[in-house]
Every structure is written in structure tokens, then in C-alpha cells.
Amino acid sequence: NAGVMQNPRHLVRRRGQEARLRCSPMKGHSHVYWYRQLPEEGLKFMVYLQKENIIDESGMPKERFSAEFPKEGPSILRIQQVVRGDSAAYFCASSPQAATNEKLFFGSGTQLSVL
Amino acid sequence: KQEVTQIPAALSVPEGENLVLNCSFTDSAIYNLQWFRQDPGKGLTSLLLIQSSQREQTSGRLNASLDKSSGRSTLYIAASQPGDSATYLCAVIRAAGNKLTFGGGTRVLVKP
């Protein structure tokens, strides 16, 4: 049973481009969470999704950021018109049930660098 | 608003010494608390999960205690080894919530 898979591991974008970060949860997990770790800061919650539904997006910036978790395929975190301040490590986690009852399993993250 | 603090921010000990890592949180209405390990350039590995009704959890050389009323948790690592060098993070989930609130982490170095 493969762990949470994130790709790419490293992503370089110029200001104004789009960034797409992918996350495949562990097999059998239908709950996905995205967290961001800014340089010298702690991990911050962004969004929580279940298959085809956004449950909680209270941590996600209102503009330029969006997330989806389609019925088939990985969860996608999309950042439009990236700016230097978006440079960070983006982590995805998954669980079989809601996080209140379960350990979260994290991927290795995507390091986004905006030039 | 829940705030999670970890002290110290960094810790260096000789191999064999026991490690004591502290975590405090401001809102005692938590559902559970988790301790994670993060290695440089890698994701997080969940070490222990303590439900709010529990006082402690143990796994091998690791033991985590939880005092919900005082808003504190402590992670003990017995007989430290160089392979224990990593950043240790604690995180809490509020009752009826699904998002973890993380502390800033304690960076541990175990010297051979």
C-alpha cells in the first residue's frame, strides 16, 4: 500500500504563471487535507476535501487558490498567477475517516519556488 | 483562536540521554493531539495520537502524555539515538473540527 504521493517534488514557476500540485491519497482514503509551510513558519491548514466536495476551505486565500478532489484521479491544488510569497512547501495528507478520529498520513510535499 | 507553542525551539543532546519535548495549547477544547516527526526535505510521520479522554500513549521508546486541563503535552524519547535527530511537531484538533493546528516544532540534534 503506497503512501500519500505528491508530485512534483519540486516546482519552479515565474511570477504570473500557474502552479498545479497533485496529491494521490493512500488507497482507501477519501479525506484529503492540504497544508502549507512557509519558510521559517509552521504548518498552516489550507483546505479539507472529501471526494468531489470541499468541506472546509477556511485556510485557503480567497483569490488565486483553488482545490479539487474529483471522483477519479488525484486531488489538485491550483495556484493562479503565482507571486513570490507563494514560495513554500505544500503538503497533502489523507485519512480514511475524518481527522478527528484518525492519524493523518502526509506526503513528502511539493516545494514551490517562484522566481 | 487556538495557539500551539513548542519550547524549546531547538535541542541538542548527547546520544543516550532522554529527550523531553514540550507542547502547550491555549484552548483546552481539543479532540485529540498528535506528535509528528519531520525530517529535512520530507513529509511528516505521525508518531503518536492521544485522544482527549486519554492521559498518555506509548510506542517503543516514545511516550506522550496529555494534560488537557492545563493545556500541555510532553513527548519523552528514551535513550536517544542519532537517528532521532529531526524536527518534532505537535498538533491539536479542536472538538468538532478537522484541521490540525501545529506548533512551530522543536529541532532535535542527537550527537554521537
XYZ file of C-alpha atoms in Angstrom:
227
model
C 0.000 0.000 0.000
C 1.807 3.060 -1.256
C 1.784 6.119 0.950
C 0.433 9.541 0.055
C 2.011 10.501 -3.251
C 2.648 14.092 -4.180
C 4.068 15.377 -7.419
C 6.051 17.112 -8.497
C 8.538 17.166 -5.620
C 9.920 20.464 -6.813
C 8.167 23.029 -8.976
C 9.678 26.234 -10.275
C 7.435 28.910 -11.709
C 7.906 32.501 -12.801
C 5.680 35.203 -11.383
C 2.304 35.203 -13.116
C 2.363 31.537 -14.144
C 0.084 28.822 -12.840
C 1.129 26.076 -10.440
C -0.647 22.722 -10.222
C 0.168 20.451 -7.316
C -1.108 16.884 -7.290
C -1.849 14.554 -4.419
C -2.869 10.908 -4.585
C -4.119 9.774 -1.167
C -3.428 6.386 0.299
C -5.595 3.592 -1.072
C -8.954 3.576 0.654
C -8.615 7.134 1.944
C -11.352 9.519 0.894
C -10.368 12.509 3.074
C -7.644 14.854 1.835
C -6.088 17.874 3.531
C -3.691 20.470 2.170
C -1.221 22.324 4.403
C 1.353 24.975 3.584
C 4.696 25.507 5.297
C 6.163 28.937 4.619
C 9.879 29.496 5.252
C 10.564 29.832 8.977
C 6.875 29.329 9.777
C 4.830 26.416 10.992
C 2.424 24.312 9.014
C -0.884 26.021 8.295
C -4.123 24.353 7.262
C -5.450 25.342 3.851
C -8.324 23.102 2.779
C -10.097 19.839 3.580
C -11.816 17.821 0.856
C -13.747 14.638 0.539
C -14.408 13.050 -2.810
C -15.936 15.728 -5.055
C -16.644 18.038 -2.117
C -14.833 20.879 -0.391
C -15.624 20.545 3.304
C -13.541 23.360 4.789
C -11.537 25.933 2.833
C -11.164 28.443 5.638
C -7.365 28.415 5.442
C -7.104 28.996 1.729
C -6.578 32.505 0.311
C -9.751 33.704 -1.373
C -8.047 34.717 -4.585
C -5.870 32.722 -6.959
C -6.068 29.464 -4.965
C -8.436 26.587 -5.656
C -8.599 22.908 -4.810
C -10.486 19.913 -6.089
C -10.725 16.206 -5.404
C -12.572 14.605 -8.317
C -14.290 11.251 -8.260
C -11.457 9.798 -10.287
C -7.854 10.913 -10.036
C -5.730 12.878 -7.608
C -6.560 15.956 -5.615
C -5.260 19.135 -7.262
C -4.209 22.364 -5.581
C -4.100 25.100 -8.188
C -2.444 28.474 -7.746
C -3.034 31.011 -10.492
C -0.766 33.970 -11.221
C 1.800 32.924 -8.653
C 3.727 35.541 -6.674
C 6.998 35.228 -4.756
C 5.085 34.947 -1.476
C 3.579 31.669 -2.678
C 7.009 30.021 -2.411
C 6.588 27.343 0.230
C 6.348 23.622 0.845
C 2.845 22.324 0.213
C 1.896 19.132 1.992
C -1.033 16.864 1.394
C -2.390 14.449 3.974
C -5.069 11.798 3.840
C -7.123 9.702 6.230
C -9.762 7.005 5.857
C -12.187 8.818 8.138
C -12.408 12.383 9.376
C -9.234 13.623 11.032
C -10.877 13.858 14.422
C -10.749 10.068 14.670
C -7.687 9.133 12.692
C -3.999 9.683 12.300
C -3.125 11.701 9.244
C -0.682 10.326 6.695
C 1.374 13.002 4.985
C 3.045 13.061 1.620
C 6.612 14.256 1.087
C 5.409 17.627 -0.113
C 5.878 19.821 -3.158
C 8.441 22.596 -2.839
C 7.195 25.529 -4.920
C 9.715 28.175 -5.863
C 8.513 31.325 -7.582
C 11.185 33.285 -9.421
C -8.248 31.094 18.411
C -6.117 28.047 19.168
C -2.390 28.659 19.539
C 0.144 25.881 19.938
C 3.608 26.571 21.310
C 6.611 24.302 21.475
C 9.546 25.002 23.734
C 12.448 24.788 23.227
C 12.715 25.594 19.528
C 15.942 23.596 19.326
C 17.604 20.985 21.494
C 20.989 19.260 21.300
C 21.812 16.243 23.471
C 24.480 13.532 23.563
C 23.476 10.065 22.449
C 21.832 8.001 25.186
C 20.267 10.910 27.006
C 16.476 11.063 27.387
C 14.641 13.736 25.422
C 11.766 15.809 26.826
C 9.800 17.906 24.342
C 7.046 20.254 25.461
C 3.881 21.392 23.759
C 1.268 23.805 25.107
C -2.073 24.881 23.644
C -4.373 27.709 24.624
C -7.815 26.195 24.008
C -8.441 23.013 26.011
C -11.444 22.058 23.855
C -9.424 19.630 21.769
C -10.453 16.343 20.256
C -7.011 14.845 20.003
C -3.341 15.722 19.954
C -0.751 14.244 17.641
C 3.030 14.221 17.652
C 4.814 14.146 14.297
C 8.384 13.830 13.166
C 9.665 15.782 10.154
C 12.985 15.044 8.500
C 14.611 17.720 6.293
C 13.016 17.876 2.851
C 10.487 15.216 3.732
C 6.922 14.942 4.873
C 5.592 14.327 8.354
C 5.410 10.959 10.033
C 2.752 10.523 12.696
C 4.317 9.179 15.892
C 1.559 9.130 18.474
C -2.074 10.188 18.660
C -3.695 10.871 22.022
C -7.454 11.199 22.231
C -8.721 13.901 24.601
C -10.006 11.259 27.017
C -6.568 9.634 27.298
C -3.663 10.612 29.525
C -0.827 9.028 27.592
C 0.248 6.874 24.677
C 3.361 4.755 24.295
C 5.155 3.326 21.302
C 8.568 1.741 21.805
C 10.937 4.364 23.203
C 8.318 7.097 22.786
C 5.834 8.150 25.405
C 3.455 11.103 25.128
C 1.376 12.487 27.956
C -1.595 14.817 27.765
C -2.948 17.151 30.446
C -5.922 18.711 28.735
C -6.968 20.924 31.637
C -3.600 22.657 31.777
C -3.172 22.653 28.003
C 0.043 20.656 27.913
C 1.557 17.611 26.296
C 5.030 16.164 26.701
C 6.849 13.786 24.386
C 9.523 11.639 26.027
C 12.084 9.808 23.928
C 14.133 7.368 25.972
C 17.791 6.590 25.297
C 18.128 8.929 22.321
C 19.983 7.845 19.186
C 21.490 9.899 16.340
C 18.646 8.627 14.144
C 16.225 10.521 16.381
C 17.602 13.800 15.019
C 14.673 15.553 13.338
C 12.063 18.242 13.946
C 9.223 17.165 16.211
C 5.840 18.815 15.803
C 2.754 18.655 17.947
C -0.690 19.434 16.574
C -4.197 19.572 18.010
C -7.653 19.226 16.546
C -10.445 21.199 18.090
C -13.571 19.347 19.050
C -15.820 19.038 16.000
C -13.085 20.325 13.713
C -10.944 18.669 11.103
C -7.978 20.946 10.810
C -4.811 20.444 12.753
C -3.228 23.460 14.422
C 0.524 22.917 14.551
C 3.175 24.179 16.895
C 6.370 25.626 15.494
C 8.324 22.459 16.223
C 11.397 21.512 18.235
C 14.522 20.797 16.198
C 16.417 17.954 17.863
C 20.052 17.007 17.313
C 21.395 13.878 18.973
C 25.194 13.872 18.884
C 27.024 10.538 18.664
